[in-house]
JSON list of C-alpha atoms and ligand atoms in Angstrom, two decimals:
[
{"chain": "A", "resi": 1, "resn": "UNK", "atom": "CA", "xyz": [0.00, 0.00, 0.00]},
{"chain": "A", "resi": 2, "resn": "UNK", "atom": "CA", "xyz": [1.41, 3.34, -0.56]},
{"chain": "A", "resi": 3, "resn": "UNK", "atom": "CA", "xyz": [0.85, 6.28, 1.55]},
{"chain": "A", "resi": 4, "resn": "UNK", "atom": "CA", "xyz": [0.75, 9.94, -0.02]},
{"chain": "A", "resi": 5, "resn": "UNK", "atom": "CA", "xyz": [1.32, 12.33, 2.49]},
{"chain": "A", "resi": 6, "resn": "UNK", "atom": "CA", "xyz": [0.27, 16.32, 1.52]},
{"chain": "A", "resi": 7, "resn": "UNK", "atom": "CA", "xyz": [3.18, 18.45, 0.77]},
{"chain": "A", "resi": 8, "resn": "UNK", "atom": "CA", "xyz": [2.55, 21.71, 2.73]},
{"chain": "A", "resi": 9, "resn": "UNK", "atom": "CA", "xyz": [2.98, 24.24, 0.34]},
{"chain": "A", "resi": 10, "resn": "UNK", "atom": "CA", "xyz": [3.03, 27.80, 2.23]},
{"chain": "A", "resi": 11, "resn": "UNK", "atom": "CA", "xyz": [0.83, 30.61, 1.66]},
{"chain": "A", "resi": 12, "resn": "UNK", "atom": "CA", "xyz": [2.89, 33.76, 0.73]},
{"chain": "A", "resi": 13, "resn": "UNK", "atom": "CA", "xyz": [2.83, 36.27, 3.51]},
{"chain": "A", "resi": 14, "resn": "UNK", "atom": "CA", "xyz": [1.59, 39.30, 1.93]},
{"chain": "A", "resi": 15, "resn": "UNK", "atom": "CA", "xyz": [-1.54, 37.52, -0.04]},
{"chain": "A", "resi": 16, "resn": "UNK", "atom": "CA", "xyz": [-4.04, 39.10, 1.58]},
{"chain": "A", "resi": 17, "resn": "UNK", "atom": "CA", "xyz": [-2.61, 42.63, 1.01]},
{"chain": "A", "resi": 18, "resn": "UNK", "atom": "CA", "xyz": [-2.52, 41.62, -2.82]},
{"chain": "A", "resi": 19, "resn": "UNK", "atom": "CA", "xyz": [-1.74, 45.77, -3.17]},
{"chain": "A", "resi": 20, "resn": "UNK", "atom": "CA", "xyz": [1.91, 47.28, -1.94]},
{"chain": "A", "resi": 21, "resn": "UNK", "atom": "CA", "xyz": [1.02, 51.22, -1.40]},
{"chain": "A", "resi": 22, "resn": "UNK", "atom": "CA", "xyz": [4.35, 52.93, -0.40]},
{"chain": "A", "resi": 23, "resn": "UNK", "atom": "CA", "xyz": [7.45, 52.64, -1.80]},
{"chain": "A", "resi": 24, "resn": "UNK", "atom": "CA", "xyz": [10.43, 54.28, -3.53]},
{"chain": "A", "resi": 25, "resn": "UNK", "atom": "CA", "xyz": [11.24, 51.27, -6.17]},
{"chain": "A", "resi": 26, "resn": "UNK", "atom": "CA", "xyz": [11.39, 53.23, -9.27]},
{"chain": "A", "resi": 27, "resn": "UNK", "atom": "CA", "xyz": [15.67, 53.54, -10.00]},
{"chain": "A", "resi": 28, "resn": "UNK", "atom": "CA", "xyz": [17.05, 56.71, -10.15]},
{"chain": "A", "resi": 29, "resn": "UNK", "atom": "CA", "xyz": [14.83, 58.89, -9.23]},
{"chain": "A", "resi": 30, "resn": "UNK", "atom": "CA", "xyz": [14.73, 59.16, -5.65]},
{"chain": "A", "resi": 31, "resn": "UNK", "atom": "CA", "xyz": [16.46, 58.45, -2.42]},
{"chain": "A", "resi": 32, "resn": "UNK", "atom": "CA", "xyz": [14.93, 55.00, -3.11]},
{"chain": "A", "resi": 33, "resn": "UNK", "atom": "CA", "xyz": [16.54, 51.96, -6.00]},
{"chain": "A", "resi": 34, "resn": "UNK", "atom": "CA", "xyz": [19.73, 53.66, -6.96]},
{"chain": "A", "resi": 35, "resn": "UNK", "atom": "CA", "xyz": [20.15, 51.05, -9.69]},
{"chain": "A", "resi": 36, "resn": "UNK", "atom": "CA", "xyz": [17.68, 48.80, -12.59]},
{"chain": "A", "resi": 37, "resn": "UNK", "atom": "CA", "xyz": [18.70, 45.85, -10.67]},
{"chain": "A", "resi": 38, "resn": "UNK", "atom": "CA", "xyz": [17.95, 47.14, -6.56]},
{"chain": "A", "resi": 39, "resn": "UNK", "atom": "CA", "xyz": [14.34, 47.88, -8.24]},
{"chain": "A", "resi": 40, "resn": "UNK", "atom": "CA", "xyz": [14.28, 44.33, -9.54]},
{"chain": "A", "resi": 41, "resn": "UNK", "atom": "CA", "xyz": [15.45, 42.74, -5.94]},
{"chain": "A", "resi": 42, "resn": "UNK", "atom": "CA", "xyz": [12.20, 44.62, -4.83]},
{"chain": "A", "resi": 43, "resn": "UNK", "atom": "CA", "xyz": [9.76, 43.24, -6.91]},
{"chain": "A", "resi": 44, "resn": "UNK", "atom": "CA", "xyz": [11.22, 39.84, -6.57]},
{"chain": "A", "resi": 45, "resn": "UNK", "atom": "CA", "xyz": [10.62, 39.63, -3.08]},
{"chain": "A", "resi": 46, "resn": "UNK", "atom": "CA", "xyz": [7.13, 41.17, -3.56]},
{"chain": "A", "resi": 47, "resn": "UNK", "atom": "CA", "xyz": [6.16, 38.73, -6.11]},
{"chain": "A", "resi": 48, "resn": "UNK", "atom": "CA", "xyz": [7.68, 35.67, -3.72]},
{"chain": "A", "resi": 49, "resn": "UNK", "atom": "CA", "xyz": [4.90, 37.48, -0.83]},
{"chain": "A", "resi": 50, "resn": "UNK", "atom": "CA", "xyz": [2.07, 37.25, -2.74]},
{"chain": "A", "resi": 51, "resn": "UNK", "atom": "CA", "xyz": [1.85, 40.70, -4.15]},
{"chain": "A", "resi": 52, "resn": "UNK", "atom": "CA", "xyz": [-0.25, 40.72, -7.35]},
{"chain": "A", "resi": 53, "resn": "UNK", "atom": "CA", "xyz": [0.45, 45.24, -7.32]},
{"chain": "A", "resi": 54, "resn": "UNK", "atom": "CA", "xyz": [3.08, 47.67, -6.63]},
{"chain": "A", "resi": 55, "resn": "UNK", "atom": "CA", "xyz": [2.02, 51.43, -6.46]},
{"chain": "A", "resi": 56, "resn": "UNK", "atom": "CA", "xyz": [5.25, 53.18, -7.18]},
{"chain": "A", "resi": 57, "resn": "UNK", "atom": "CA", "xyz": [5.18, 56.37, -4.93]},
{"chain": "A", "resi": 58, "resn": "UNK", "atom": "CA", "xyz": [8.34, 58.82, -5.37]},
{"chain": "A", "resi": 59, "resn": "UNK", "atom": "CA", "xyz": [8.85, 61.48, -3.36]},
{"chain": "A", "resi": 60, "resn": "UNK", "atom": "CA", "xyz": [7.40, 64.95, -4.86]},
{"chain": "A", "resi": 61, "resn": "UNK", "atom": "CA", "xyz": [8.55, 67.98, -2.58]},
{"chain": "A", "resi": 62, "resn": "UNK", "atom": "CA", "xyz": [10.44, 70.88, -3.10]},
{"chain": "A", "resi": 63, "resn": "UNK", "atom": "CA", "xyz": [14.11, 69.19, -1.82]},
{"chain": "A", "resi": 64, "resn": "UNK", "atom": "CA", "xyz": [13.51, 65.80, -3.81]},
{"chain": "A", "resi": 65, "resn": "UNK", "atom": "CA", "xyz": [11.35, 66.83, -7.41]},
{"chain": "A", "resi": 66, "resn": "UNK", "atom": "CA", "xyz": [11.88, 64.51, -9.77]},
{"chain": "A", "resi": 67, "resn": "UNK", "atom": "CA", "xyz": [10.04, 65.37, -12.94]},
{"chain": "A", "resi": 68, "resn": "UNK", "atom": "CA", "xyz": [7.24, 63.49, -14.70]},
{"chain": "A", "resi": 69, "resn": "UNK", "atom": "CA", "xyz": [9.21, 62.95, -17.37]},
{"chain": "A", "resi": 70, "resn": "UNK", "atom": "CA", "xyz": [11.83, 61.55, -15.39]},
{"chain": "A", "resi": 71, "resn": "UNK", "atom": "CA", "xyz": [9.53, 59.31, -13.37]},
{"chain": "A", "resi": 72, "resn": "UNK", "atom": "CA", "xyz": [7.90, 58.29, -16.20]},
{"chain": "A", "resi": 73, "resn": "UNK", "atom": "CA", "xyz": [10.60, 57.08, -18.22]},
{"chain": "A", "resi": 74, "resn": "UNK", "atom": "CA", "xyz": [12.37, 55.40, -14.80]},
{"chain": "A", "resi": 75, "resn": "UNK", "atom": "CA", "xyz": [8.36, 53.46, -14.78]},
{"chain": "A", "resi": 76, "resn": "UNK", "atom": "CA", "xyz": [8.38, 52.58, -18.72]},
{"chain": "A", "resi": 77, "resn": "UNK", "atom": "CA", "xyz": [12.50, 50.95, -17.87]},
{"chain": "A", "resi": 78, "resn": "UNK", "atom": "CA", "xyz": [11.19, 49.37, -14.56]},
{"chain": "A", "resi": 79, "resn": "UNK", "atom": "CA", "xyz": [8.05, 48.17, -16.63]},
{"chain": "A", "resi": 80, "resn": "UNK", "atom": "CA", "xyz": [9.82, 46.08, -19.33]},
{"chain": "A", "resi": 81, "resn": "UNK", "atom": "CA", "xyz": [12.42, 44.82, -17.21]},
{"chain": "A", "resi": 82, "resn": "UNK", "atom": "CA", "xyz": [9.14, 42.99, -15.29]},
{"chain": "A", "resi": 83, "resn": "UNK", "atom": "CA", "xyz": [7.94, 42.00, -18.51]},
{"chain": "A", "resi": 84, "resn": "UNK", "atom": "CA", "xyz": [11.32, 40.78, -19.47]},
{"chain": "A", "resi": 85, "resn": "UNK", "atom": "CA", "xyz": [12.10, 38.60, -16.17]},
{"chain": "A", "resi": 86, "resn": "UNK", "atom": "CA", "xyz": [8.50, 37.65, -16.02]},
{"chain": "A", "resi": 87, "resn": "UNK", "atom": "CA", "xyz": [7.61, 38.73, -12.82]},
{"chain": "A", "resi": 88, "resn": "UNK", "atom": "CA", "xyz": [4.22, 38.58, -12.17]},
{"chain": "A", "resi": 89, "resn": "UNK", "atom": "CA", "xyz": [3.41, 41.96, -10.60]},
{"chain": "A", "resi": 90, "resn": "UNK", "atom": "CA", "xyz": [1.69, 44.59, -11.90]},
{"chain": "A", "resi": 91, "resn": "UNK", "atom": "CA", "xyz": [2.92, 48.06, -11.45]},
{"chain": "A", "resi": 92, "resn": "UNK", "atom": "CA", "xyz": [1.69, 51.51, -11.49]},
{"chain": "A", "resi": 93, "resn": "UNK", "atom": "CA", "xyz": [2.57, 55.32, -10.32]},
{"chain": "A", "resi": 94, "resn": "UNK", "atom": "CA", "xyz": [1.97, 57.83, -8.02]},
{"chain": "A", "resi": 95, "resn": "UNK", "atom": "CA", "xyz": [3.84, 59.83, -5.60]},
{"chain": "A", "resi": 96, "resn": "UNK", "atom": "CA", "xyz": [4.92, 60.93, -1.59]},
{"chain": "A", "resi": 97, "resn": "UNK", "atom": "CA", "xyz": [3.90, 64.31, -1.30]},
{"chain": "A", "resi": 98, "resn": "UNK", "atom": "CA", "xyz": [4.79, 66.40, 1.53]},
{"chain": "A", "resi": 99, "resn": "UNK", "atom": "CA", "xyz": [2.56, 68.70, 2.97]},
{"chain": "A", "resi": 100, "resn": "UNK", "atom": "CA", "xyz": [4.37, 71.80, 2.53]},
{"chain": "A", "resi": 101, "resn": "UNK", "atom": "CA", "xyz": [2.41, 75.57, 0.90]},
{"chain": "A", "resi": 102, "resn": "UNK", "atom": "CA", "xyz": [3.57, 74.39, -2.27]},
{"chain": "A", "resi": 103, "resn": "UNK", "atom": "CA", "xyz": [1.71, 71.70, -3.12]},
{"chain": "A", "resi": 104, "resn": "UNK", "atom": "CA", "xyz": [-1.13, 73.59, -3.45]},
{"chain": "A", "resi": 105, "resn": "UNK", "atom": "CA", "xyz": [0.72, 74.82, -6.36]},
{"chain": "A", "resi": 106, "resn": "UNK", "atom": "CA", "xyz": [0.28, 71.03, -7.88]},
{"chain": "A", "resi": 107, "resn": "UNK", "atom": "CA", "xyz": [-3.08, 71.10, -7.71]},
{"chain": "A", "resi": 108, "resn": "UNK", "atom": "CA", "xyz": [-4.58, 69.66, -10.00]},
{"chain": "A", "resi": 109, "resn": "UNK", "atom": "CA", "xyz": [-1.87, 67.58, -11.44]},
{"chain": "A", "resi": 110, "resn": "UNK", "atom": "CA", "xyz": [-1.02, 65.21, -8.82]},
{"chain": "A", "resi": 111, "resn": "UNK", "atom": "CA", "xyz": [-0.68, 61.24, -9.04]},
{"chain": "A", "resi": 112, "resn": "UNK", "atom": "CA", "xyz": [-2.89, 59.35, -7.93]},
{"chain": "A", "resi": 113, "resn": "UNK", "atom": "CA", "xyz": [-4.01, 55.80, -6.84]},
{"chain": "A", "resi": 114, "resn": "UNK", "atom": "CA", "xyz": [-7.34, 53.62, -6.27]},
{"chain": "A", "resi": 115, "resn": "UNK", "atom": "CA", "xyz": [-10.64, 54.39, -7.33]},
{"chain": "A", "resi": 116, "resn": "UNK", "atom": "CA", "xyz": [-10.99, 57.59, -4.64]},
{"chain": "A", "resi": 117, "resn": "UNK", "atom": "CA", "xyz": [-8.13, 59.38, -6.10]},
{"chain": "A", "resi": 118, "resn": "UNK", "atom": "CA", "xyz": [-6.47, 58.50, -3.27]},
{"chain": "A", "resi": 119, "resn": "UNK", "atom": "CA", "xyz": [-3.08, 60.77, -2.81]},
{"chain": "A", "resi": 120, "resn": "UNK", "atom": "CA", "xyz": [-0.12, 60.19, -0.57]},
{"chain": "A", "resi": 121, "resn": "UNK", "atom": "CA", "xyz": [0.99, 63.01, 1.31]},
{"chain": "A", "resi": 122, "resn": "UNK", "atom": "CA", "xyz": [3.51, 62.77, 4.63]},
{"chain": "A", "resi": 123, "resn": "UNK", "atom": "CA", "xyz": [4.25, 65.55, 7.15]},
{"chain": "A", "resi": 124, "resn": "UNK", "atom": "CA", "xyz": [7.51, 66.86, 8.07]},
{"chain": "A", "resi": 125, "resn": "UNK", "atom": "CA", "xyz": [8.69, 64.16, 11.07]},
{"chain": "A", "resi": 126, "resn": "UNK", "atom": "CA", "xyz": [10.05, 66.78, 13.30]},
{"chain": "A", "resi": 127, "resn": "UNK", "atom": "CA", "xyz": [7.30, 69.73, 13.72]},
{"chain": "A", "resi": 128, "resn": "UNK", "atom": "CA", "xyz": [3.51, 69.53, 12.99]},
{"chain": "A", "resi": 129, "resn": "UNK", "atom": "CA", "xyz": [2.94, 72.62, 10.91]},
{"chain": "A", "resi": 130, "resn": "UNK", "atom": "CA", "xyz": [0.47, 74.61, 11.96]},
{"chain": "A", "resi": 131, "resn": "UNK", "atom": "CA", "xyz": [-1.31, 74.88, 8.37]},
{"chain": "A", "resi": 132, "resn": "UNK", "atom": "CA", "xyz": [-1.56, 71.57, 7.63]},
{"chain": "A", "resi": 133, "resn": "UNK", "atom": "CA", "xyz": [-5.41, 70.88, 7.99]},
{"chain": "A", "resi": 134, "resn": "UNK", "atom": "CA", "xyz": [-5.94, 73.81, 5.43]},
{"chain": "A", "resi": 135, "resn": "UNK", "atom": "CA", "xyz": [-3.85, 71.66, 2.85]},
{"chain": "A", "resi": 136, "resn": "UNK", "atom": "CA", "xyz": [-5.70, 68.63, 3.59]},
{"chain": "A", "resi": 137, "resn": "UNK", "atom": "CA", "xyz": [-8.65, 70.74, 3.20]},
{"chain": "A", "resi": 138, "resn": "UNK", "atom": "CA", "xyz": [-7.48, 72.38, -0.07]},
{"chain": "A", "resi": 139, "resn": "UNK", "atom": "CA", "xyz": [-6.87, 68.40, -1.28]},
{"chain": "A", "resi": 140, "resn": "UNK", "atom": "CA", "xyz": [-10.22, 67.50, -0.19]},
{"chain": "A", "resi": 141, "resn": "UNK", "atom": "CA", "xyz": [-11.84, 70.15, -1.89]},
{"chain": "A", "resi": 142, "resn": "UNK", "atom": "CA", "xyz": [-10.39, 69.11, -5.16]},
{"chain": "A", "resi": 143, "resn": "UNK", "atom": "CA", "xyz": [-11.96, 65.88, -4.59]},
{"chain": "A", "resi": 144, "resn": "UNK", "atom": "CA", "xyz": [-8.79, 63.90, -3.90]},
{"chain": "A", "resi": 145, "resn": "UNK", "atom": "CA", "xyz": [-8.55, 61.83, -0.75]},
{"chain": "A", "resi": 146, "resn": "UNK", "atom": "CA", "xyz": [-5.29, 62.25, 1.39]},
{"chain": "A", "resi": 147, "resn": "UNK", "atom": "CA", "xyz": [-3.66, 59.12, 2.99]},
{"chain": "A", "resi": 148, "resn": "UNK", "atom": "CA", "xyz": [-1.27, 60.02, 5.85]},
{"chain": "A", "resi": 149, "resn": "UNK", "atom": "CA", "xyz": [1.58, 58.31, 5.23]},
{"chain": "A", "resi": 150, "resn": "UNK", "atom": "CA", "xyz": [3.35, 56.69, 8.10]},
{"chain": "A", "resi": 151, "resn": "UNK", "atom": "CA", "xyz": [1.51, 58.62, 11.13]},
{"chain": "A", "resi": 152, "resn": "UNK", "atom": "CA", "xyz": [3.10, 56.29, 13.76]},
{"chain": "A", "resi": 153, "resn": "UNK", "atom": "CA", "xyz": [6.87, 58.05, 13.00]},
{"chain": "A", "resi": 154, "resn": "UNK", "atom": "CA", "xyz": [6.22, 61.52, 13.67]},
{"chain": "A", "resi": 155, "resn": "UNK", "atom": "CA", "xyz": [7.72, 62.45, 16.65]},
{"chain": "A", "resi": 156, "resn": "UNK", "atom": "CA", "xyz": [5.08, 64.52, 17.56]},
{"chain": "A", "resi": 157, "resn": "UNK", "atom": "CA", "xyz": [2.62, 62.45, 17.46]},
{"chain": "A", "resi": 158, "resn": "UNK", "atom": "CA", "xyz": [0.83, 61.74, 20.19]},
{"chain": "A", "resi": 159, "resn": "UNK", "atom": "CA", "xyz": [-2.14, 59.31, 20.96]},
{"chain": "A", "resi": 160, "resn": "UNK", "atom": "CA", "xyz": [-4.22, 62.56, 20.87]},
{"chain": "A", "resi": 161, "resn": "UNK", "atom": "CA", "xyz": [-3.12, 63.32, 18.02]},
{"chain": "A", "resi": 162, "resn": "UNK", "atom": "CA", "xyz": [-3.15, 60.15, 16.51]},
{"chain": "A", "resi": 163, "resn": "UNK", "atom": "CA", "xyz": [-7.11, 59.64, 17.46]},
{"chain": "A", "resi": 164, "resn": "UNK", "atom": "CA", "xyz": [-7.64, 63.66, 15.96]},
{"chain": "A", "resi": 165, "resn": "UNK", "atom": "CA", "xyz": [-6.40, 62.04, 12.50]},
{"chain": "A", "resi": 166, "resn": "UNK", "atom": "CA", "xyz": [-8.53, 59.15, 12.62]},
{"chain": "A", "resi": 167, "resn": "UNK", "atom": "CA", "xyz": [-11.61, 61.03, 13.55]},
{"chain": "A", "resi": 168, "resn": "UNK", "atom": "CA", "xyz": [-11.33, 63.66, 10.78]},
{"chain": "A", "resi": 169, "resn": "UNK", "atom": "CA", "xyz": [-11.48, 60.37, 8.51]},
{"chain": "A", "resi": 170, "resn": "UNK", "atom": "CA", "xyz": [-8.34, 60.67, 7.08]},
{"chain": "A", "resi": 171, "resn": "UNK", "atom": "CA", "xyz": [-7.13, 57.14, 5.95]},
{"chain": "A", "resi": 172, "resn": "UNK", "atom": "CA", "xyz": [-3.76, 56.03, 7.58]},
{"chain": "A", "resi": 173, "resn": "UNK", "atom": "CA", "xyz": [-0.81, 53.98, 6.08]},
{"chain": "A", "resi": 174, "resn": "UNK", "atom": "CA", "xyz": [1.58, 52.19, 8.25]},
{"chain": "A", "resi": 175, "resn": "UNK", "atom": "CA", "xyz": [4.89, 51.06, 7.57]},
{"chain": "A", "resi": 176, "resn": "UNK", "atom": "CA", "xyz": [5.71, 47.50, 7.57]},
{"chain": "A", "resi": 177, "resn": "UNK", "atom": "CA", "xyz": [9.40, 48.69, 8.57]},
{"chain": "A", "resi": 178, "resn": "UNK", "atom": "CA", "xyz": [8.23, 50.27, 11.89]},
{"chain": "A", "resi": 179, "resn": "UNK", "atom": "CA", "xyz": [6.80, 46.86, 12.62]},
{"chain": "A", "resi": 180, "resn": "UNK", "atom": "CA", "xyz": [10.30, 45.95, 12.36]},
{"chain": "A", "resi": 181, "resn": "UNK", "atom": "CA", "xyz": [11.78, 48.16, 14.38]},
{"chain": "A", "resi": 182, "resn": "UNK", "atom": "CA", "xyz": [13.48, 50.15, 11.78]},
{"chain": "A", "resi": 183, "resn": "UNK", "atom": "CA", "xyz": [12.43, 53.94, 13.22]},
{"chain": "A", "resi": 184, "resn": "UNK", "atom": "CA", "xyz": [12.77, 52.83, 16.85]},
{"chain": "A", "resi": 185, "resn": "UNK", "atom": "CA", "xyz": [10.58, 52.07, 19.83]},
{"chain": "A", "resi": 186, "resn": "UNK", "atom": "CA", "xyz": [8.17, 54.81, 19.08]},
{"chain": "A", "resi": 187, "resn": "UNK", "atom": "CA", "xyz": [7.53, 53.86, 15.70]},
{"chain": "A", "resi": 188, "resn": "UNK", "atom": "CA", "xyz": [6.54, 50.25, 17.06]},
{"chain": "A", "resi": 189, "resn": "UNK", "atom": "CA", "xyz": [4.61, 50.94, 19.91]},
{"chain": "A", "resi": 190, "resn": "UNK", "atom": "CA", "xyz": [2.27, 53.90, 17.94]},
{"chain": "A", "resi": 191, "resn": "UNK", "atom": "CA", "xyz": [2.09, 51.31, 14.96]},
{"chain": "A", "resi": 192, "resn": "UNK", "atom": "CA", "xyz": [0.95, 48.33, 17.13]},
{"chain": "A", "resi": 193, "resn": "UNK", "atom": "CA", "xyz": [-1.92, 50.98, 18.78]},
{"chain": "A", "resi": 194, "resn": "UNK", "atom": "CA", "xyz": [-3.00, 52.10, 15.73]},
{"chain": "A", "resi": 195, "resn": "UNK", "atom": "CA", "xyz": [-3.32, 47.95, 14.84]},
{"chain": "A", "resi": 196, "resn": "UNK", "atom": "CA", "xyz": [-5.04, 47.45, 17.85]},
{"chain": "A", "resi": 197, "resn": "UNK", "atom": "CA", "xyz": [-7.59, 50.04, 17.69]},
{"chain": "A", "resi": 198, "resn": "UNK", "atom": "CA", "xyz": [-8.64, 49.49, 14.22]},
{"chain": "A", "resi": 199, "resn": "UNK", "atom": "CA", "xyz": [-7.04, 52.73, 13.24]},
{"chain": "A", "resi": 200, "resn": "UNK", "atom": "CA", "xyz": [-5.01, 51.81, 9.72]},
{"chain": "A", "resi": 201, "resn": "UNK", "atom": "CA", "xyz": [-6.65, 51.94, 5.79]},
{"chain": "A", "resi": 202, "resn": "UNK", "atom": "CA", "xyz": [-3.60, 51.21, 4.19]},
{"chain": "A", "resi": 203, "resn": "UNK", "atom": "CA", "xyz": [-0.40, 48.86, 5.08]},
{"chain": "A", "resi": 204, "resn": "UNK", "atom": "CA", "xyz": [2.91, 49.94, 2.81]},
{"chain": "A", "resi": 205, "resn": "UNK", "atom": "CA", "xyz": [6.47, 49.04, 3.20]},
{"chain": "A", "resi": 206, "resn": "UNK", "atom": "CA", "xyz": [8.03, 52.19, 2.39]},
{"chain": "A", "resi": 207, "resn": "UNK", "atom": "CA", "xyz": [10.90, 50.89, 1.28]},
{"chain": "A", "resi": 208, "resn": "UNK", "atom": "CA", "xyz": [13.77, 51.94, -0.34]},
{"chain": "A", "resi": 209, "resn": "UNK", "atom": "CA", "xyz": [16.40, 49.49, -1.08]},
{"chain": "A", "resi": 210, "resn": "UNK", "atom": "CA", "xyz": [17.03, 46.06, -0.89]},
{"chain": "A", "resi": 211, "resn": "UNK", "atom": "CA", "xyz": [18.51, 45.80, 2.39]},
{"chain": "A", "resi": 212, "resn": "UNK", "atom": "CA", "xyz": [15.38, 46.44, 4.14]},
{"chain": "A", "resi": 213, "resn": "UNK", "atom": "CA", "xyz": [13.59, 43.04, 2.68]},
{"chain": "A", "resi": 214, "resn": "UNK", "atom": "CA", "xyz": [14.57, 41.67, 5.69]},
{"chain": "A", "resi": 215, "resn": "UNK", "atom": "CA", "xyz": [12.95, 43.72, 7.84]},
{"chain": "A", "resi": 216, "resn": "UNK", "atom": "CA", "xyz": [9.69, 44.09, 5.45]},
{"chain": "A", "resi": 217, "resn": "UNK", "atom": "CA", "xyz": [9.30, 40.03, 5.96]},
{"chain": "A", "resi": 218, "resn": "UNK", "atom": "CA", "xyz": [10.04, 39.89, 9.68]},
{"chain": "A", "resi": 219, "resn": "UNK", "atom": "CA", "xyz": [6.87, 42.53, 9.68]},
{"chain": "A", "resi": 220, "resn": "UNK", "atom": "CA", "xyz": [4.75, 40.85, 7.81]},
{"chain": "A", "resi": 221, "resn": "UNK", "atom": "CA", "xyz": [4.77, 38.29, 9.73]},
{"chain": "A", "resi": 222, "resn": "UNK", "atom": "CA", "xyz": [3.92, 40.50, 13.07]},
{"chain": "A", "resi": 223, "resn": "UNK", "atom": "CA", "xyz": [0.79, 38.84, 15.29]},
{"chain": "A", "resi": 224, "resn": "UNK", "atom": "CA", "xyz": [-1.39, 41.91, 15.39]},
{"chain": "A", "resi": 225, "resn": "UNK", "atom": "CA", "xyz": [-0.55, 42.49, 11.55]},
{"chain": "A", "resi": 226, "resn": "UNK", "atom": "CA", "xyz": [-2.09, 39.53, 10.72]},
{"chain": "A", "resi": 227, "resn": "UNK", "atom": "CA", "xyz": [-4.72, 39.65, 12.90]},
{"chain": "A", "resi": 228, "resn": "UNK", "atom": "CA", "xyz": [-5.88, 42.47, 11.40]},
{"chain": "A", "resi": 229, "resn": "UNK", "atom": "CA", "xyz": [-5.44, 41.64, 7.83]},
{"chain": "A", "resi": 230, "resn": "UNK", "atom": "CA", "xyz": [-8.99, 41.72, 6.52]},
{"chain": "A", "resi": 231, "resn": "UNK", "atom": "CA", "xyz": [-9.81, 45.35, 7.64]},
{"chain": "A", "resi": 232, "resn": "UNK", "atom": "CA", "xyz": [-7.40, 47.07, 5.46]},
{"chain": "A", "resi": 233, "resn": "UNK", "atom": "CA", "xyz": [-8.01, 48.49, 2.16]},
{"chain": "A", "resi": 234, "resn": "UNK", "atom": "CA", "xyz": [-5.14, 47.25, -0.06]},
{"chain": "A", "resi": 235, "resn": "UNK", "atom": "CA", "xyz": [-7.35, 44.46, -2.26]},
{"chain": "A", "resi": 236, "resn": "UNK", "atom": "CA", "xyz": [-9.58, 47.67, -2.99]},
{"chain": "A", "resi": 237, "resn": "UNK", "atom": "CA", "xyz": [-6.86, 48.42, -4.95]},
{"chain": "A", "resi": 238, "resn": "UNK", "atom": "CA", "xyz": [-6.27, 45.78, -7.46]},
{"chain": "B", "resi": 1, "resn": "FE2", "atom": "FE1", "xyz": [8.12, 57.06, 1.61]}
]
């Protein structure tokens, strides 16, 4: 008699985010992939966690500016190289904008994701300006929807503070790397209580180069990440 037994085969980590939101994987254009074949480590290790989508998001402020032009052509490179190494991940644009007076000036020309023009926008990490629920308002009133990147790393921020975002229904993006302890003790403990109470739209890895896949899979794998896996809004994305 012969006796089959099941191979186990494992589920990828990330399959139930399906979407990866925040990240600065498009070469050369950036602080993020310095090189064609960083950005292909990336997606690699996406593709092996059971990402089906990469949002691209460069940084668009007035110290790191990269042109369209420039981040298209970086996207078109980055594109065919996938298509080459047939890796099966789909990718798209849009951008890390800072809140900062100017980008009203971008208004209304900025990149975009998800079916609520959804629009990335992070704060300076060191001092809350005081104008910055006039910007929000400005990018609300041009019917885009702001996503506060990474809330749980600015120093400021408070659990007060933390709860004012929330309640003004502004969707919130973790980072998989302060999971991981990559920010510090901060960054982990205001992640993990934005996890707990229910607080986070959007899960991203922010990352910027290889050398922080490590990190991005030790998070993934974090208890209250995956406890909370159904409530976030990643698969809207696909
Ligand atoms: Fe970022």
């Amino acid at each position: 008699m012969w006796f089959f037994s099941k191979k186990t085969i494992p589920i990828p980590l990330a399959v139930e985010i399906v979407v990866e939101v925040h990240n600065h994987v498009l070469p050369g254009v950036d602080d993020g992939a310095a090189t064609m074949q960083e950005a292909l480590q990336m997606m690699f290790f996406w593709a092996e966690m059971g990402y089906q989508k990469v949002v691209a998001t460069p940084h668009q402020n007035t110290y790191m500016n990269p042109t369209t032009e420039q981040i298209e052509t970086s996207y078109q490179k980055l594109t065919s190289q996938i298509q080459e190494q047939e890796i099966p991940i789909f990718l798209t644009t849009a951008a890390e904008y800072l809140i900062e007076p100017e980008l009203k000036d971008r208004i209304p020309h900025l990149r975009t994701f998800g079916p609520k023009r959804y629009v990335l926008v992070e704060l300076d990490f060191w001092h809350l300006p005081v104008w910055w629920e006039r910007i929000l308002f400005d990018l609300q009133a041009a019917e885009y929807t702001p996503v506060l990147a990474h809330p749980e790393r600015y120093e400021y921020a408070d659990r007060e503070l933390l709860r004012k975002w929330y309640e003004r229904g502004l969707p919130l993006q973790i980072n998989l790397l302060s999971l991981a302890n990559a920010y510090g003790k901060k960054a982990v403990h205001a992640a993990e209580y934005l996890l707990e109470k229910g607080w986070v739209s959007f899960v991203g890895s922010d990352m910027h180069r290889p050398a922080q896949i490590p990190a991005v899979r030790e998070a993934l794998q974090h208890k209250l990440l995956r406890k909370r896996l159904s409530s976030f809004l990643n698969p809207t994305l696909l």
